[in-house]
Amino acid sequence: MIVLLACFVSCHAAPRLVYNGDTLEWNNSWRKEQCGTLDIKENIKEVSGIACSRVTPGYIWMQSDDYEDHIVATDEKGEQRYFTVNFTKSIRGDWEDMSGGVYNDVNYLFIGAFGDNDESWGDYSIVYFEEPAIDTENPQITVEPKNIRFVYPDGKKHNCEALMYDNRENMIYIVTKVYYDVCQVFRMPFRLDYGTEKQTLEYICDLGVRSDLGYSEKNQPYKGFHLVTAADISPDGKYILIKNHNNIVATYCWVLYWVRQDGESVADAVQRQPQPIRAYNTYEWQGEAICWLDDDTFYTTSDADDGNPPIFKFTRKWGEDIDEVPSDGGLSTKANQLVLIDNTLYVRTQEALYTLDGKIALSR
């Protein structure tokens, strides 16, 4: 079994991510499949944010940074008729991400109207509204969106493409998108009474350090984690995802994954070292969207050359076959057993604990 696992790993070789000076180990517990393709060129272009519906399960909300007056919903295959939410008024353009969340037992959708590629706009806001029920017999509805306007604590202009909402803290988190430099995490509590006054975000942390990025020679992009394009927190608040993209070399794209500890804030969690999800390390052009369905499933989608974005589905591939064991390894009489220790997969034999590439992590 160890030999087979080692072969699987070596056959899917990909560059390791250097993050905060450390070379990170892959998280191998996910499988990826393309579950659908969106033929929606006339309704929405360049999908830049998605969120699973909590009011009408089975649908995924999608927004574009080319439109500022509507969003659409479809199933994971992109086959059912689209449901469109039209806004009563146009919102500041360059929408870059979407998230769902619960506040006072009400489901909301949040849209980040905060893209600023040239760092010249300076007008940033979170658009939100109660999530409507989807009725395919009446495929259009109109809502009245509200804005939370904000500024950054350093007083500067920033480009941002990632938004996530934490149901435990009722907190909005955003992550800036920076070319060839580290991206930053900020937060703001969600309330319904902000009005028109601009709120100041709270700075949390940088994602890595600049030295992780390496040196960029001609036609060779930096290899570290930059260009953040999407983020999401699972509905129960336990799992956190932050992804990036690189249009030049797809293997320099990662989805970072954190498991939040009991009583831990998102702010504290993202300051720990993450794990990159190995299954994502494949080509996804202009990958700008990610969302959790539940603890065992999340989706991504992206722009596409023909305007028909693919929908990718990620599921935990080991399921009940993995035992979660204490961090000391818990060697037992069971042979060739997959175990999960501190969110890392190992093979446990009667005599030793092995990493998936066949190295001994602990022996008797």
Coordinates of C-alpha atoms in Angstrom, one line a residue:
M1 CA 0.0 0.0 0.0
I2 CA 2.9 2.4 0.8
V3 CA 4.5 1.7 -2.5
L4 CA 1.2 2.5 -4.3
L5 CA 0.7 5.7 -2.5
A6 CA 4.3 6.8 -3.1
C7 CA 3.8 6.1 -6.8
F8 CA 0.6 8.1 -6.8
V9 CA 2.3 11.1 -5.3
S10 CA 5.4 10.9 -7.6
C11 CA 3.2 10.6 -10.7
H12 CA 1.4 13.8 -9.8
A13 CA 4.5 15.9 -9.1
A14 CA 4.0 19.6 -8.7
P15 CA 6.1 22.4 -7.2
R16 CA 5.8 22.8 -3.4
L17 CA 4.7 26.1 -2.0
V18 CA 7.1 28.1 0.2
Y19 CA 5.1 30.0 2.8
N20 CA 6.5 32.0 5.7
G21 CA 9.9 30.4 4.9
D22 CA 8.7 26.8 5.1
T23 CA 8.0 24.4 2.3
L24 CA 4.5 23.2 2.9
E25 CA 3.3 19.6 2.8
W26 CA 0.4 18.8 0.5
N27 CA -3.1 18.0 1.8
N28 CA -4.0 14.9 -0.2
S29 CA -7.5 14.3 1.2
W30 CA -9.5 15.8 -1.8
R31 CA -10.5 14.7 -5.2
K32 CA -11.4 17.0 -8.1
E33 CA -14.0 16.5 -10.9
Q34 CA -15.5 18.8 -13.4
C35 CA -19.2 18.5 -12.6
G36 CA -20.6 21.0 -15.1
T37 CA -20.0 23.7 -17.7
L38 CA -21.9 27.1 -17.8
D39 CA -23.2 28.2 -21.1
I40 CA -24.0 31.7 -19.8
K41 CA -22.1 34.1 -22.1
E42 CA -25.3 36.2 -22.6
N43 CA -26.2 36.4 -18.9
I44 CA -22.9 36.7 -17.1
K45 CA -19.2 37.0 -18.1
E46 CA -16.0 36.2 -16.2
V47 CA -17.5 34.6 -13.1
S48 CA -15.6 36.1 -10.2
G49 CA -17.7 35.0 -7.2
I50 CA -19.9 32.0 -6.2
A51 CA -21.9 31.0 -3.2
C52 CA -24.0 27.9 -2.5
S53 CA -27.6 28.7 -1.8
R54 CA -28.7 28.1 1.8
V55 CA -32.4 28.9 1.2
T56 CA -32.8 26.7 -1.9
P57 CA -30.2 23.8 -1.6
G58 CA -28.8 22.5 -4.8
Y59 CA -28.2 25.8 -6.5
I60 CA -25.0 28.0 -6.8
W61 CA -25.2 31.8 -6.9
M62 CA -22.8 33.5 -9.4
Q63 CA -21.8 37.0 -10.0
S64 CA -19.6 38.7 -12.6
D65 CA -17.2 41.7 -12.5
D66 CA -18.7 42.7 -15.9
Y67 CA -22.2 43.5 -14.5
E68 CA -23.4 45.5 -11.6
D69 CA -27.2 45.0 -11.7
H70 CA -27.8 41.2 -11.4
I71 CA -26.6 37.8 -10.3
V72 CA -27.7 34.3 -11.5
A73 CA -28.1 30.9 -10.0
T74 CA -27.9 27.4 -11.5
D75 CA -27.3 23.8 -10.3
E76 CA -23.8 22.3 -10.2
K77 CA -24.1 20.9 -13.7
G78 CA -25.1 24.2 -15.2
E79 CA -28.1 22.4 -16.9
Q80 CA -31.1 23.7 -15.1
R81 CA -32.7 27.0 -16.0
Y82 CA -31.0 30.0 -14.5
F83 CA -32.6 32.1 -11.9
T84 CA -31.8 35.8 -12.0
V85 CA -31.8 38.4 -9.2
N86 CA -32.1 41.9 -10.6
F87 CA -31.1 44.9 -8.4
T88 CA -33.3 48.0 -8.1
K89 CA -30.2 50.1 -8.7
S90 CA -26.8 49.7 -10.2
I91 CA -23.9 49.2 -7.7
R92 CA -20.4 50.4 -8.1
G93 CA -18.8 48.0 -10.6
D94 CA -15.8 45.6 -10.5
W95 CA -17.5 43.0 -8.3
E96 CA -14.9 40.5 -7.3
D97 CA -16.3 37.9 -4.9
M98 CA -19.4 36.6 -3.2
S99 CA -20.2 34.9 0.0
G100 CA -23.2 33.6 1.9
G101 CA -23.8 34.0 5.6
V102 CA -26.3 33.9 8.5
Y103 CA -27.1 36.9 10.8
N104 CA -29.9 36.8 13.4
D105 CA -31.2 33.6 11.7
V106 CA -31.5 35.3 8.3
N107 CA -29.5 34.2 5.3
Y108 CA -27.7 36.9 3.4
L109 CA -25.6 37.2 0.3
F110 CA -22.6 39.4 0.3
I111 CA -20.9 40.8 -2.8
G112 CA -17.5 42.5 -2.7
A113 CA -17.6 45.7 -4.8
F114 CA -14.0 46.4 -4.2
G115 CA -11.9 45.6 -7.2
D116 CA -9.3 48.2 -8.0
N117 CA -6.6 46.9 -10.4
D118 CA -5.0 50.3 -10.9
E119 CA -5.4 51.3 -7.2
S120 CA -7.1 54.5 -8.4
W121 CA -10.8 54.0 -7.6
G122 CA -10.8 54.3 -3.8
D123 CA -14.6 53.7 -3.5
Y124 CA -15.0 50.3 -1.8
S125 CA -18.1 48.6 -0.4
I126 CA -19.7 45.3 0.6
V127 CA -23.1 44.9 -1.1
Y128 CA -25.6 42.7 0.8
F129 CA -29.2 41.6 0.8
E130 CA -31.4 38.8 2.1
E131 CA -31.0 35.6 0.0
P132 CA -34.2 35.0 -1.9
A133 CA -35.8 31.6 -2.5
I134 CA -35.3 30.2 -6.0
D135 CA -38.5 29.4 -7.9
T136 CA -37.8 28.1 -11.4
E137 CA -41.4 28.7 -12.4
N138 CA -40.7 32.5 -11.8
P139 CA -37.0 32.8 -12.8
Q140 CA -36.6 36.5 -12.1
I141 CA -36.8 38.5 -8.9
T142 CA -35.8 42.1 -7.9
V143 CA -34.2 43.0 -4.6
E144 CA -33.1 46.2 -2.9
P145 CA -29.4 45.9 -2.1
K146 CA -27.6 47.7 0.7
N147 CA -24.0 48.9 1.0
I148 CA -21.4 48.9 3.7
R149 CA -18.7 51.4 2.6
F150 CA -15.2 51.0 4.0
V151 CA -11.7 52.3 3.9
Y152 CA -8.4 50.6 4.7
P153 CA -6.6 51.4 8.0
D154 CA -3.5 52.6 6.2
G155 CA -5.5 55.1 4.3
K156 CA -4.3 53.7 1.0
K157 CA -6.1 52.3 -2.0
H158 CA -5.9 48.5 -2.5
N159 CA -7.1 46.0 -5.1
C160 CA -9.2 43.2 -3.5
E161 CA -10.8 40.0 -5.0
A162 CA -11.6 37.8 -2.0
L163 CA -14.5 37.9 0.5
M164 CA -15.6 35.5 3.2
Y165 CA -18.2 35.6 6.0
D166 CA -17.8 33.8 9.3
N167 CA -21.1 32.5 10.8
R168 CA -19.5 32.1 14.2
E169 CA -18.3 35.6 14.6
N170 CA -20.7 37.4 12.3
M171 CA -17.5 38.8 10.7
I172 CA -16.6 39.8 7.2
Y173 CA -13.1 39.0 6.1
I174 CA -11.5 40.3 2.9
V175 CA -8.1 39.6 1.3
T176 CA -6.2 41.9 -1.0
K177 CA -4.9 40.9 -4.4
V178 CA -1.3 42.0 -5.0
Y179 CA 0.9 41.2 -7.9
Y180 CA 4.3 39.8 -6.9
D181 CA 4.0 40.7 -3.3
V182 CA 2.2 39.3 -0.2
C183 CA -1.5 39.8 0.1
Q184 CA -3.2 41.1 3.3
V185 CA -6.2 40.0 5.4
F186 CA -8.6 42.5 6.9
R187 CA -11.9 42.2 8.8
M188 CA -15.1 44.1 9.7
P189 CA -18.0 43.0 11.9
F190 CA -21.3 42.7 10.1
R191 CA -24.2 44.9 11.3
L192 CA -27.4 46.2 9.7
D193 CA -27.0 49.8 11.0
Y194 CA -23.9 51.1 9.3
G195 CA -25.7 53.6 7.1
T196 CA -23.6 55.6 4.7
E197 CA -20.6 56.4 6.9
K198 CA -17.4 54.7 5.8
Q199 CA -16.1 52.0 8.1
T200 CA -12.4 51.4 8.7
L201 CA -11.3 47.8 8.3
E202 CA -9.1 46.0 10.9
Y203 CA -5.8 44.7 9.6
I204 CA -5.2 41.0 10.5
C205 CA -2.0 39.7 8.9
D206 CA 0.0 39.1 5.7
L207 CA -0.3 35.8 3.9
G208 CA 3.4 34.7 3.9
V209 CA 6.4 36.9 3.4
R210 CA 7.9 38.5 0.3
S211 CA 11.0 36.4 0.3
D212 CA 8.7 33.3 -0.4
L213 CA 8.1 34.7 -3.9
G214 CA 11.6 34.2 -5.1
Y215 CA 13.2 36.0 -8.0
S216 CA 11.3 36.6 -11.3
E217 CA 13.5 36.2 -14.3
K218 CA 12.3 37.0 -17.8
N219 CA 9.2 35.1 -18.6
Q220 CA 9.4 33.3 -15.3
P221 CA 6.7 34.3 -12.7
Y222 CA 7.2 34.4 -9.0
K223 CA 6.5 31.0 -7.4
G224 CA 5.1 32.1 -4.0
F225 CA 1.6 32.8 -2.9
H226 CA 0.3 36.1 -4.3
L227 CA -2.6 37.2 -6.5
V228 CA -5.4 36.1 -4.2
T229 CA -8.7 35.8 -6.0
A230 CA -11.2 34.1 -3.7
A231 CA -11.9 32.8 -0.2
D232 CA -14.6 31.1 1.8
I233 CA -15.4 29.7 5.2
S234 CA -17.5 26.6 5.7
P235 CA -21.0 27.1 7.0
D236 CA -20.1 25.8 10.5
G237 CA -17.0 27.9 10.6
K238 CA -14.6 25.0 10.9
Y239 CA -12.7 25.2 7.5
I240 CA -11.2 28.1 5.7
L241 CA -10.1 28.3 2.0
I242 CA -8.1 31.1 0.3
K243 CA -7.1 30.6 -3.4
N244 CA -5.0 32.5 -5.9
H245 CA -4.3 32.3 -9.6
N246 CA -1.5 32.9 -12.1
N247 CA -2.5 33.2 -15.7
I248 CA 1.0 32.3 -16.9
V249 CA 1.8 29.0 -15.2
A250 CA -1.1 27.0 -13.7
T251 CA 1.1 25.0 -11.3
Y252 CA 1.8 28.2 -9.4
C253 CA -1.9 28.3 -8.3
W254 CA -2.9 27.0 -4.9
V255 CA -5.9 26.7 -2.6
L256 CA -4.8 27.2 1.0
Y257 CA -6.7 25.2 3.6
W258 CA -6.9 25.7 7.4
V259 CA -8.8 23.7 10.0
R260 CA -10.1 26.1 12.7
Q261 CA -9.6 24.9 16.3
D262 CA -12.4 25.1 18.9
G263 CA -12.6 28.6 20.3
E264 CA -10.2 30.0 17.7
S265 CA -11.0 33.1 15.6
V266 CA -10.5 33.2 11.9
A267 CA -8.0 35.9 12.5
D268 CA -5.9 33.6 14.6
A269 CA -6.4 30.6 12.3
V270 CA -5.0 32.3 9.2
Q271 CA -1.9 33.3 11.0
R272 CA -1.0 29.6 11.3
Q273 CA 0.7 27.7 8.5
P274 CA -1.9 26.3 6.0
Q275 CA -1.9 23.3 3.8
P276 CA -2.2 23.6 0.0
I277 CA -4.8 21.3 -1.5
R278 CA -3.0 19.0 -4.0
A279 CA -6.1 18.2 -6.1
Y280 CA -6.4 21.9 -7.1
N281 CA -2.9 22.0 -8.5
T282 CA -4.1 21.7 -12.1
Y283 CA -4.9 24.1 -14.8
E284 CA -7.7 26.6 -14.2
W285 CA -7.6 29.7 -16.3
Q286 CA -8.4 32.9 -14.4
G287 CA -9.7 30.9 -11.4
E288 CA -11.5 33.6 -9.4
A289 CA -14.3 31.8 -7.4
I290 CA -14.6 29.3 -4.6
C291 CA -17.3 28.3 -2.1
W292 CA -18.2 25.6 0.4
L293 CA -21.2 23.4 0.1
D294 CA -20.6 21.7 3.4
D295 CA -17.6 20.3 5.3
D296 CA -16.9 17.7 2.7
T297 CA -17.5 19.6 -0.5
F298 CA -16.5 22.8 -2.2
Y299 CA -16.6 24.3 -5.7
T300 CA -14.4 26.4 -7.9
T301 CA -15.0 28.0 -11.2
S302 CA -13.2 30.3 -13.5
D303 CA -13.2 32.3 -16.7
A304 CA -12.8 30.4 -19.9
D305 CA -11.4 31.2 -23.4
D306 CA -14.8 30.4 -25.0
G307 CA -16.8 32.2 -22.3
N308 CA -18.3 28.9 -20.9
P309 CA -16.8 28.5 -17.4
P310 CA -16.3 25.0 -16.0
I311 CA -17.6 24.1 -12.6
F312 CA -15.2 22.0 -10.5
K313 CA -16.3 20.0 -7.5
F314 CA -13.9 18.9 -4.7
T315 CA -14.9 16.1 -2.3
R316 CA -13.0 14.5 0.5
K317 CA -11.9 11.2 -1.1
W318 CA -11.0 9.2 2.0
G319 CA -14.3 9.7 3.9
E320 CA -14.8 7.1 6.7
D321 CA -11.7 5.1 5.7
I322 CA -9.5 7.4 7.7
D323 CA -9.1 7.3 11.5
E324 CA -8.3 10.6 13.2
V325 CA -5.6 9.8 15.8
P326 CA -3.6 11.7 18.4
S327 CA -0.5 13.7 17.3
D328 CA 1.8 11.1 18.8
G329 CA 0.9 8.7 16.0
G330 CA -0.9 6.1 18.1
L331 CA 0.9 3.1 16.6
S332 CA -1.3 0.0 16.9
T333 CA -1.6 -3.6 15.7
K334 CA -3.5 -2.5 12.6
A335 CA -1.3 -2.7 9.5
N336 CA -1.3 -0.4 6.5
Q337 CA -4.0 1.9 7.9
L338 CA -4.6 5.5 6.7
V339 CA -4.7 7.9 9.5
L340 CA -5.3 11.7 9.8
I341 CA -3.0 13.5 12.3
D342 CA -3.2 17.3 12.6
N343 CA -4.9 17.4 9.2
T344 CA -2.1 15.4 7.5
L345 CA -2.5 11.9 6.0
Y346 CA -0.1 9.1 7.0
V347 CA 0.1 5.3 6.6
R348 CA 0.3 3.6 9.9
T349 CA 1.8 0.1 10.2
Q350 CA 2.5 -2.1 13.2
E351 CA 6.0 -0.7 13.4
A352 CA 6.0 2.8 12.0
L353 CA 4.1 5.8 10.8
Y354 CA 4.9 6.8 7.2
T355 CA 4.3 9.9 5.1
L356 CA 2.5 9.3 1.8
D357 CA 5.8 9.4 -0.1
G358 CA 7.1 6.5 2.0
K359 CA 9.3 8.4 4.6
I360 CA 9.2 7.3 8.2
A361 CA 7.6 9.9 10.4
L362 CA 7.5 7.9 13.6
S363 CA 8.8 4.4 14.6
R364 CA 8.6 2.2 17.7

